XYZ file of C-alpha atoms in Angstrom:
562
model
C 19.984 70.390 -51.800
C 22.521 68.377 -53.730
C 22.212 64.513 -54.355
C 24.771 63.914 -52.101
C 23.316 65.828 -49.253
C 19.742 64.384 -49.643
C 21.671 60.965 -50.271
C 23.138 60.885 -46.520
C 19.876 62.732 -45.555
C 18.043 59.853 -46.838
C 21.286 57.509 -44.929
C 21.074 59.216 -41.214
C 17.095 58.983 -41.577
C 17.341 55.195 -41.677
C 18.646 54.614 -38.216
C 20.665 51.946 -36.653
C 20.724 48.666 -38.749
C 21.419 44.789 -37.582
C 22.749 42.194 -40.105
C 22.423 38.645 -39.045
C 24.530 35.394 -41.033
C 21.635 32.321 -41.590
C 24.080 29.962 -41.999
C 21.740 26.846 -43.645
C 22.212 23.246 -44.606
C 21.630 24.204 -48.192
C 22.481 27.669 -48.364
C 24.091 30.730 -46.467
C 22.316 34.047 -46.207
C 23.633 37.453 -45.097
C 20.318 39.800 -44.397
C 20.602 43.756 -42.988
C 17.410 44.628 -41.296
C 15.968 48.133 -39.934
C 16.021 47.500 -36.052
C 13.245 49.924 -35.865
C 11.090 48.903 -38.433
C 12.003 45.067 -38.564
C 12.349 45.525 -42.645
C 14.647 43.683 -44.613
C 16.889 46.078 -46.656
C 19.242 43.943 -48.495
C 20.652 40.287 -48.473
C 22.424 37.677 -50.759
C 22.437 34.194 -50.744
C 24.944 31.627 -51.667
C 24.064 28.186 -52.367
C 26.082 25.091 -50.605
C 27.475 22.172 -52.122
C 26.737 18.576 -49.848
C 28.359 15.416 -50.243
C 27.707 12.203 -50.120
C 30.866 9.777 -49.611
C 29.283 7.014 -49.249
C 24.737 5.947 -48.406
C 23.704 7.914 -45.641
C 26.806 10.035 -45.247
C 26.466 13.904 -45.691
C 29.226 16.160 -45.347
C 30.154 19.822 -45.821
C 33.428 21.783 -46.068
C 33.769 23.741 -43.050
C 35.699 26.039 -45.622
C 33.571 26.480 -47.993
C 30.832 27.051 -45.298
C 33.357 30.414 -44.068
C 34.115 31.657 -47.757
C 30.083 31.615 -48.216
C 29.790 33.853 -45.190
C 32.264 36.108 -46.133
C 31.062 36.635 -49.668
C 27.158 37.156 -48.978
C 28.710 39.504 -46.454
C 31.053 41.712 -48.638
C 27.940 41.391 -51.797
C 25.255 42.388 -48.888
C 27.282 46.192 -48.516
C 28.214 46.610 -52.131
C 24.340 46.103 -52.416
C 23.541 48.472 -49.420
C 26.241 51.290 -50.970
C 24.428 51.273 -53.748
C 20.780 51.584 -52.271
C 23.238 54.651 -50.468
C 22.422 53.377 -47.093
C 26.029 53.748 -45.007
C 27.057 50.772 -44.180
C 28.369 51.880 -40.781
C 25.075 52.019 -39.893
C 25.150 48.492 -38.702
C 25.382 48.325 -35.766
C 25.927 44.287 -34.585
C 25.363 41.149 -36.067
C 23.686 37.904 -35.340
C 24.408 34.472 -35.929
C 22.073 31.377 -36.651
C 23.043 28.388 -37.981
C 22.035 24.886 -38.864
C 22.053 22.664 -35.597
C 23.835 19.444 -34.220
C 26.275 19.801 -37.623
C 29.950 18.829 -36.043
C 33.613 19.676 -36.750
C 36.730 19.520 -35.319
C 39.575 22.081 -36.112
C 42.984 22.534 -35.129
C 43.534 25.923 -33.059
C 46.806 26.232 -33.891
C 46.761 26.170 -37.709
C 42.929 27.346 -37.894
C 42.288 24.772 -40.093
C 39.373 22.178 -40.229
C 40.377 18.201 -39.395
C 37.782 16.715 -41.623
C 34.747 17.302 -43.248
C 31.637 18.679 -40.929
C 29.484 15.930 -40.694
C 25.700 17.212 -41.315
C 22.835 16.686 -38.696
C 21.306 14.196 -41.471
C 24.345 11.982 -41.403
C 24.084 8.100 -40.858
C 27.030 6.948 -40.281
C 26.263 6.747 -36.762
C 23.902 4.521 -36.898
C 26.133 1.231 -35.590
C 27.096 3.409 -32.596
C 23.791 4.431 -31.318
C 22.509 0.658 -31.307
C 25.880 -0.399 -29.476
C 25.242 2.592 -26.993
C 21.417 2.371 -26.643
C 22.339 -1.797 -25.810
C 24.290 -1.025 -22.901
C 22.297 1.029 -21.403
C 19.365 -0.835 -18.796
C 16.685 -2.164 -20.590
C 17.881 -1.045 -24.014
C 15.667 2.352 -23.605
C 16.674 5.279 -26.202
C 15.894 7.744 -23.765
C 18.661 7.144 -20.946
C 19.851 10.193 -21.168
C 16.648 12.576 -21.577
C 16.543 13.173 -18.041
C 19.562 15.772 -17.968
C 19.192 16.241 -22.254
C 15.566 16.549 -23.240
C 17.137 14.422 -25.865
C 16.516 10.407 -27.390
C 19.990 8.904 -27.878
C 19.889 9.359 -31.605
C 22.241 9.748 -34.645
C 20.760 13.721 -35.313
C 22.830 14.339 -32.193
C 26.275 15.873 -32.223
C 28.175 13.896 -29.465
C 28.147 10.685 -31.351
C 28.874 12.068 -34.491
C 31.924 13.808 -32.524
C 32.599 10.456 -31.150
C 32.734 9.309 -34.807
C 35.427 11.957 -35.792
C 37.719 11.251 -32.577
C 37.585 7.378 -33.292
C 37.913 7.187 -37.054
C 40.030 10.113 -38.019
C 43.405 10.088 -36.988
C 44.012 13.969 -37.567
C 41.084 14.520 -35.429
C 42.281 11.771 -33.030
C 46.008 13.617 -32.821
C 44.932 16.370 -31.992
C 43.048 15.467 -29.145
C 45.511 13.497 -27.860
C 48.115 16.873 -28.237
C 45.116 19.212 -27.137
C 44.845 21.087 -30.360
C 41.638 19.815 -31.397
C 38.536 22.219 -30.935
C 35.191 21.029 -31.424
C 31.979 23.406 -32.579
C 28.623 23.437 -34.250
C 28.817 26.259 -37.199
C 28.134 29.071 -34.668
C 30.938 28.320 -32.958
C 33.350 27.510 -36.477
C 31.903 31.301 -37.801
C 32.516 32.852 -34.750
C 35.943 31.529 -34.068
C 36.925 32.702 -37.649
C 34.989 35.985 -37.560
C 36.913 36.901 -34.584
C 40.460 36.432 -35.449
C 40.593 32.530 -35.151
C 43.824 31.239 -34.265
C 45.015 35.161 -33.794
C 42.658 35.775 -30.527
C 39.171 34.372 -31.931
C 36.251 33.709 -29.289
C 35.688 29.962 -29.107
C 31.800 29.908 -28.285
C 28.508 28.604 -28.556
C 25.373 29.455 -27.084
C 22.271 27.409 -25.312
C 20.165 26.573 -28.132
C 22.975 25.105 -29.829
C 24.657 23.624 -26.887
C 21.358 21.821 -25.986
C 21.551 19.826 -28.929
C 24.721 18.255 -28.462
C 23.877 15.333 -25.852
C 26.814 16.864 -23.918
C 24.427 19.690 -22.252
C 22.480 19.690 -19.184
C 19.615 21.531 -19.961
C 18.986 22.265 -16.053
C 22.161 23.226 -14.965
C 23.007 24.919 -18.261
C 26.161 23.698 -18.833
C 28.424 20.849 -19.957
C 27.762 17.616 -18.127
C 31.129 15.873 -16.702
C 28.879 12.539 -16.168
C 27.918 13.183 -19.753
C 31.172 13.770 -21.901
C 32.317 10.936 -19.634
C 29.484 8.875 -21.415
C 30.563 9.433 -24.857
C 33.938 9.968 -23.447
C 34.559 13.607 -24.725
C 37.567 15.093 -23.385
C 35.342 18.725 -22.376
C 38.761 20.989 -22.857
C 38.071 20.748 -26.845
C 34.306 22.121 -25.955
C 33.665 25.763 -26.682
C 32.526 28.194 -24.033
C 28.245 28.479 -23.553
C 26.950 31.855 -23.444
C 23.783 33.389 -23.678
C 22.025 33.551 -27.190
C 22.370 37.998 -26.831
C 25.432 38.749 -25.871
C 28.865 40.697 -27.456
C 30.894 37.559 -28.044
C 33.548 39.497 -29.820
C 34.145 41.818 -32.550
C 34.692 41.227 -36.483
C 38.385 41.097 -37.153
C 38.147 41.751 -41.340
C 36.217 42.275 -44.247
C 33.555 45.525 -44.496
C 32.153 45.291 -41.640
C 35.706 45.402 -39.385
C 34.926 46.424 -35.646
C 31.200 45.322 -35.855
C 30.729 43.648 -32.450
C 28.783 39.828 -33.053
C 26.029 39.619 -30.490
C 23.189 37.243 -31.214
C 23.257 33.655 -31.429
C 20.925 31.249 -31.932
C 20.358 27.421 -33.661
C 18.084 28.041 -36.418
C 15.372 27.059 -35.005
C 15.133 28.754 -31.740
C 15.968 32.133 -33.903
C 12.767 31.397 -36.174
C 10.790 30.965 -32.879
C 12.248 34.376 -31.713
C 11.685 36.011 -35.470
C 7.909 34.612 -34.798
C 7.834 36.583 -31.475
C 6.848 33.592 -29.665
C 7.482 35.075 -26.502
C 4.731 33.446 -24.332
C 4.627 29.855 -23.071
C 2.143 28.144 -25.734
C 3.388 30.298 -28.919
C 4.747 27.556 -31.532
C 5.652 27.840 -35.098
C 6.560 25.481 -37.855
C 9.734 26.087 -40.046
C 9.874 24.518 -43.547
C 13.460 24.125 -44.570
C 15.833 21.124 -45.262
C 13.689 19.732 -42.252
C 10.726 20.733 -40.658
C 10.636 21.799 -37.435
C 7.602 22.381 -34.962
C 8.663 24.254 -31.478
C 5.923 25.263 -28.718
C 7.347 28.283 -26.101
C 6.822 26.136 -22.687
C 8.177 28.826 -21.126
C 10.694 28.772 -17.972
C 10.254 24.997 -17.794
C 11.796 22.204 -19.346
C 8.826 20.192 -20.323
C 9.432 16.054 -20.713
C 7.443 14.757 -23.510
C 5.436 11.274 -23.253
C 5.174 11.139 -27.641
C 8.238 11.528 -29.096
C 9.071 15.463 -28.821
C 12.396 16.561 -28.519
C 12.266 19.170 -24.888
C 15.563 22.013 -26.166
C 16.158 25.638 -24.869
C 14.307 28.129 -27.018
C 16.340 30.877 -26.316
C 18.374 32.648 -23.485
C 18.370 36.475 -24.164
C 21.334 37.897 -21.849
C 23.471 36.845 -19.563
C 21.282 37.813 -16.694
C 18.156 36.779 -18.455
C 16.032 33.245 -17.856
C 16.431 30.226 -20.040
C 13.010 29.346 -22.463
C 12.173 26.298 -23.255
C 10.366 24.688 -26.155
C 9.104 21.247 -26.906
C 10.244 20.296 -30.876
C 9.003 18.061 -33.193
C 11.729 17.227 -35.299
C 11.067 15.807 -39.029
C 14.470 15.045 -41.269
C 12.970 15.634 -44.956
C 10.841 18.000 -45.976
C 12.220 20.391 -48.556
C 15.029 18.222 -48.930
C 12.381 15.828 -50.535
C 11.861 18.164 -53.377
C 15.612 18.686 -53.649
C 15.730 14.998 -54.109
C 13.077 14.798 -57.410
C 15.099 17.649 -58.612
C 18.697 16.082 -58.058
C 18.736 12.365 -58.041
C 14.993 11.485 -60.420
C 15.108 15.005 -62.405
C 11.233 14.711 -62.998
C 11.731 18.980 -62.112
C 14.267 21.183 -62.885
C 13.183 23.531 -60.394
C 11.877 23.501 -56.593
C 9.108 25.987 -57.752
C 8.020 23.664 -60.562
C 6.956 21.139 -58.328
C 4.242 23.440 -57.058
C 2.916 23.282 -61.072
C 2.845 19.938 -61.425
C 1.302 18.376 -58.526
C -1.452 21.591 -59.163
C -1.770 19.819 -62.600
C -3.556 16.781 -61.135
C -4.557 17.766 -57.533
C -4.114 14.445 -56.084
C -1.642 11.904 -55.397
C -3.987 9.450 -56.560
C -3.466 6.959 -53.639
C 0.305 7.558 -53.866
C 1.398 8.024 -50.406
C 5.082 8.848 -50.105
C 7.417 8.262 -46.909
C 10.799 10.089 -47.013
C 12.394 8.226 -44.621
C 15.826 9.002 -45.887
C 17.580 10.180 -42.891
C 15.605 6.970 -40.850
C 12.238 8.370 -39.290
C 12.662 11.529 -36.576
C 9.832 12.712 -34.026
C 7.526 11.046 -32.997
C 9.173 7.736 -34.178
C 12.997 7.990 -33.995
C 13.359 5.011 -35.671
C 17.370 5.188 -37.445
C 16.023 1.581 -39.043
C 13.624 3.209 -41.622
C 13.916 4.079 -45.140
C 12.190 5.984 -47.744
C 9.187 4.400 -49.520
C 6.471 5.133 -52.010
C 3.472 2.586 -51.826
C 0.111 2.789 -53.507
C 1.800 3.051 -56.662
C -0.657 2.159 -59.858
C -0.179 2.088 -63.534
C -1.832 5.424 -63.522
C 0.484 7.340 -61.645
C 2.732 9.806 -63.088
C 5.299 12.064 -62.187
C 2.463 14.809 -61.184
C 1.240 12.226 -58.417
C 4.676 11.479 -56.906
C 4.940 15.217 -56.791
C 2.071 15.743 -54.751
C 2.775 12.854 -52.911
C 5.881 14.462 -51.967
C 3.937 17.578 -50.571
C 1.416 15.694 -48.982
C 4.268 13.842 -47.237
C 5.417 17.425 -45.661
C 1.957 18.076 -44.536
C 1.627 14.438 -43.056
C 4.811 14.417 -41.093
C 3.818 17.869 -39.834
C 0.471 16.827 -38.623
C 2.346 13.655 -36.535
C 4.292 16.421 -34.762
C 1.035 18.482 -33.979
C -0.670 15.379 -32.780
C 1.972 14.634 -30.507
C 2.681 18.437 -29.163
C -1.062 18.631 -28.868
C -1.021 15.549 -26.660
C 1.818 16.763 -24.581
C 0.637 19.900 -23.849
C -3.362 18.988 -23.504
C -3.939 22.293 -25.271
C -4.545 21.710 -28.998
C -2.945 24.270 -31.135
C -6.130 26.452 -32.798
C -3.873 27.614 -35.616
C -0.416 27.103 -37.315
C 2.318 29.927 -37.403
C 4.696 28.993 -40.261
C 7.903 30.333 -41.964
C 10.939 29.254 -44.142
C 11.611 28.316 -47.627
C 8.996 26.135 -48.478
C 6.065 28.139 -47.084
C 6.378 30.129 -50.813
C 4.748 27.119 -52.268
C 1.183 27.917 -51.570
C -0.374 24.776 -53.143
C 1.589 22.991 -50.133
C 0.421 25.593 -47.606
C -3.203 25.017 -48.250
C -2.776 21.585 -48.634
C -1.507 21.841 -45.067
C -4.103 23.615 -43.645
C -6.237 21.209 -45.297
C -4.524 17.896 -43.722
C -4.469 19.473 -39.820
C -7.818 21.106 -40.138
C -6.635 24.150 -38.491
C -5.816 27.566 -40.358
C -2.049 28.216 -41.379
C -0.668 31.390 -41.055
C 2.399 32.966 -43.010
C 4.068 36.286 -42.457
C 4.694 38.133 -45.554
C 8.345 38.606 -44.720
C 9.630 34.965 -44.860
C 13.013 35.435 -43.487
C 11.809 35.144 -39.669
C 15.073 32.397 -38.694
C 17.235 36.086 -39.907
C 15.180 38.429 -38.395
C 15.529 36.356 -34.967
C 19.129 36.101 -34.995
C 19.353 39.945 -35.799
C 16.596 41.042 -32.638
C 19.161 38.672 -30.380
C 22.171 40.948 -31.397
C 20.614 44.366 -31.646
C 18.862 43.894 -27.941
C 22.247 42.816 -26.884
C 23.424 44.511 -23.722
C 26.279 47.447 -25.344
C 24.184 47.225 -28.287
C 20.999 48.011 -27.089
C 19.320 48.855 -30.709
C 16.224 46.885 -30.357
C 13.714 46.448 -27.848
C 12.205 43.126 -27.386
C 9.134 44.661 -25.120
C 6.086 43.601 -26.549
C 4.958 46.909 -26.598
C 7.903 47.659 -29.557
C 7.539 44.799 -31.123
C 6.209 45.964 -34.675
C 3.013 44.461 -35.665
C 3.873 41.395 -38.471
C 1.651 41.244 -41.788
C 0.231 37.587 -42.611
C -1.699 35.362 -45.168
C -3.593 33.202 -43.762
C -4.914 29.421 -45.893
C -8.436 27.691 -44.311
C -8.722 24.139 -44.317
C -11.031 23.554 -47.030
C -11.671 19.578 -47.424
C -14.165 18.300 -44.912
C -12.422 16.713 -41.916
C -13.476 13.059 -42.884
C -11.213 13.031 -46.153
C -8.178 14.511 -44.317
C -8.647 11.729 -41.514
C -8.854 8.835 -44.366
C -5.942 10.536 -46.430
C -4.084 10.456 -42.480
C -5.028 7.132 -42.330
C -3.846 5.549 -44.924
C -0.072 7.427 -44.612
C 0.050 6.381 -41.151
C -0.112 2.836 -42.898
C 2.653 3.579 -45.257
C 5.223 4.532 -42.515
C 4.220 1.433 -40.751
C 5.880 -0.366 -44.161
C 8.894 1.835 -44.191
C 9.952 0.958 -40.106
C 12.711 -2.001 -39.415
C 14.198 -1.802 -42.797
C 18.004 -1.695 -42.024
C 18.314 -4.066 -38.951
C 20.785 -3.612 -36.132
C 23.738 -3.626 -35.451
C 25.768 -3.604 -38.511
C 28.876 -5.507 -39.490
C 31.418 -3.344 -39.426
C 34.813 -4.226 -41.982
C 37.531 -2.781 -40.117
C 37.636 0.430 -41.222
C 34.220 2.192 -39.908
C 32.289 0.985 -42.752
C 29.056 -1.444 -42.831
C 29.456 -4.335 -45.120
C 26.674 -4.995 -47.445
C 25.499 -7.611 -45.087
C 24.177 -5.172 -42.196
C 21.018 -5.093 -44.600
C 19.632 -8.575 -43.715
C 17.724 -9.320 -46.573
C 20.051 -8.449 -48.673
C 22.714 -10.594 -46.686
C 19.928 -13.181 -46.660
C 19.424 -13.102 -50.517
C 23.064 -13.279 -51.527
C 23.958 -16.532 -48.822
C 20.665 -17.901 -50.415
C 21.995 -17.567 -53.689
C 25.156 -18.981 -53.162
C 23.482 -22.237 -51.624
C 20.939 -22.485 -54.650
C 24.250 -22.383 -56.451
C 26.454 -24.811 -54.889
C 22.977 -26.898 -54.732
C 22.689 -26.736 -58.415
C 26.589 -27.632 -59.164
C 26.551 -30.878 -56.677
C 23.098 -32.067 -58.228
C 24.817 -31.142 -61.630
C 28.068 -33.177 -60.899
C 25.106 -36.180 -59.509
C 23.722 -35.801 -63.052
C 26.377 -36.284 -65.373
């Protein structure tokens, strides 16, 4: 037998493949996966740059975000030709994305009106307290009853309210109905699919439900809702279910390839986790952390802080899931920050390292309130803050700190989903980035008292995307009967600190985000232009009108002196 022969031997032998995009706040991924086997063949990743503009802006080029795609795409089959598996094996391809992220393009010219504006973003923050004041008896969660959602900057629809009212492109083009409004599912798709030449403009449930615009009982845009944040719904893409042929790739390698999952990130990591069943949950470490419990066909309201979302929707003629969420801003995105803006590591993995070197924050306690405080809290007014602070502590202790805080914020969302459900969780299934650091891992286990437990192949958020678009009805390359469902290998880290010192160490952080709530006050003073003057921070508005007094004070008494 030649090489060649036992090369496309070796090729036919593999079966049908499924490649899925993970298109992340930080980075984009392009993984091919065996739809029998569930492995992971090949990927590559490309990192992606954020901006700041201005404090407590984040931004992303909705270009660069495309050109990212398209590259770990094209490097993903030069990779696969030369592993000599045929890429026209694959056979569909998924999408998952990061959530509630918002743009506005023009369909016409295909290009992007601004900036996307990240789920982290701030700027918001002025508009929420004006909207959560009008409503009756100033209560965040007027709208929960049709969104499972707190009215909250996270959300898309205000940050999409944002765009329409401060940028005049975006504005235009509403007015001359050009504008089209997506999360990144429905920005990739669009493109993938021909764009302004014929491209599907579409989003599914999961990322749909975290709009504010979204009825999560109905399943569909809410009139009474876009009339709310007054949305015109003609710029709002079409919802579909999250496994589904949406439309076909219209360039590139992978030409013809029909695109047939999609899912927010999220919901695709519960679905990589095979959380099937109504009290399955897993916890994703990423740029957030994110905590979702299967409740099955029915939205569940939650009485401590949860977030209720669709889980997943898998065909048109299949039921909606739901899952309750516990939603926490800044968790690997804390160790970005060390690395980044104090450069005490040059590396995320070197954080591991040092807080191993002392074991112990040392009474540092560390509250990454950057983004404000998410679940249970949802408190836009908080900010970051490290407390406990000693002329002992080093640079090893603020690192662990930082870990600890993961763990911490974590264990608030378990307390709260354990409350809401009245069944405590007896174990924690975990994925993502982060969950490679296995001094934070155990030091989780250790801080919820309950075993944590890690699949050895990491990239579940892919691998849920890709089992959405190869079960896809016309695709039909992988079952999603639990009976086919290949068995998953894990590692699994026992609490080892007795229960006492994890409820003191609980204790004392729980005081620590007490100090970090009501830091930026309310309603901000706006300067004409959509910006907050530098007296919406009261004290600091406080301390420079005091200062001028003690000055004008000391000039008169002066001029009384001489």
């Amino acid at each position: 037998m030649t090489g060649a022969m036992a090369a496309s031997s070796d090729r036919i032998m593999l079966g049908p493949l499924v490649a899925a995009v993970d298109q992340g706040t930080s980075s984009t991924r392009f993984l091919v996966f065996n739809a029998k086997t569930a492995e992971l063949l090949s990927h590559h990743q490309v990192e992606i740059k954020q901006s700041f503009p201005k404090e407590g802006w984040v931004e992303e080029d909705p270009r660069e975000i495309l050109q990212s795609v398209y590259e770990c795409m094209e490097r993903t089959c030069e990779k696969l030709t030369q592993l000599n598996i045929d890429i026209s094996n694959i056979k569909a391809i998924g999408v998952t994305n990061q959530r509630e992220t918002t743009l506005v393009w023009d369909k016409e010219t295909g290009e992007p009106l601004y900036n996307a504006i990240v789920w982290l973003d701030l700027r918001t923050q002025s508009t929420v307290e004006r909207l959560i004041n009008k409503t009756p008896g100033r209560n965040k969660n007027h709208l929960k009853h049709k969104t499972g959602l707190p009215i909250s900057t996270y959300f898309s629809a205000v940050k999409l309210r944002w765009l329409v009212d401060n940028v005049l492109e975006v504005h235009e083009a509403v007015q001359s109905h050009r504008a089209m409004f997506g999360t990144i599912d429905s920005w990739l798709i669009w493109c993938l699919t021909g764009g302004r030449n014929g491209g599907v403009h579409c989003t599914d449930v999961t990322n749909a439900s975290r709009t504010m615009l979204f009825n999560i009982h109905t399943m569909d845009w809410d009139p009474e809702l876009c009339k709310y944040f007054d949305i015109p719904m003609e710029i709002l893409p079409k919802v579909r279910s999250s496994s589904e042929i949406y439309g076909l790739m219209k360039s590139g390698s992978l030409t013809g390839v029909p695109i047939s999952g999609c899912l927010g990130d999220q919901s695709a990591a519960l679905v990589g986790q095979m959380c099937f069943q109504d009290g399955h949950a897993k916890n994703t470490y990423g740029t957030g952390c994110f905590l979702l419990r299967n409740t099955g066909l029915k939205p569940v309201m939650s009485d401590h802080g949860l977030l209720t979302t669709v889980a997943y929707k898998l065909g048109r003629d299949k039921p909606a899931y739901y899952a309750l969420e516990g939603s926490v801003a800044i968790a690997g995105a804390v160790v970005q920050w060390l690395k980044d803006n104090l450069g005490i590591v040059q590396s995320s993995v070197e954080i591991e390292n040092l807080a191993a070197a002392v074991g112990t924050s040392y009474g540092c306690y560390f509250v990454p309130a950057f983004s404000g405080l998410y679940a249970p809290y949802w408190e836009p007014s908080a900010r970051g803050i490290i407390c406990g602070l000693t002329q002992f502590t080093n640079r090893s202790h603020l690192a662990f700190a930082a870990l600890e805080a993961v763990c911490f914020q974590t264990r608030e969302i378990l307390d709260a989903m354990n409350q809401d459900s009245g069944i405590p969780l007896t174990q924690l299934q975990v994925d993502g980035g982060m969950t490679s650091n296995r001094l934070l891992m155990q030091l989780q286990a250790d801080i919820l008292c309950i075993p944590v437990v890690k699949p050895s192949m990491p990239e579940t958020t892919a691998l849920g995307a890709a089992m959405a678009a190869g079960a896809a009805e016309g695709v039909s390359v992988w079952s999603l009967k639990p009976e086919d469902l290949t068995a998953v290998t894990c590692e699994k880290f026992e609490p080892q600190i007795n229960p006492e010192e994890s409820e003191f160490r609980y204790a004392r952080w729980k005081k620590a985000v007490q100090k970090a709530m009501n830091w930026e006050t309310t309603e901000p003073v706006a300067n004409g232009n959509g910006e907050t003057s530098i007296f919406s921070s009261v004290p600091l508005g406080f301390y420079i009108l005091g200062s001028m007094f003690m000055l004008i004070g000391a000039k008169y008494i002066a001029g009384h002196h001489l």
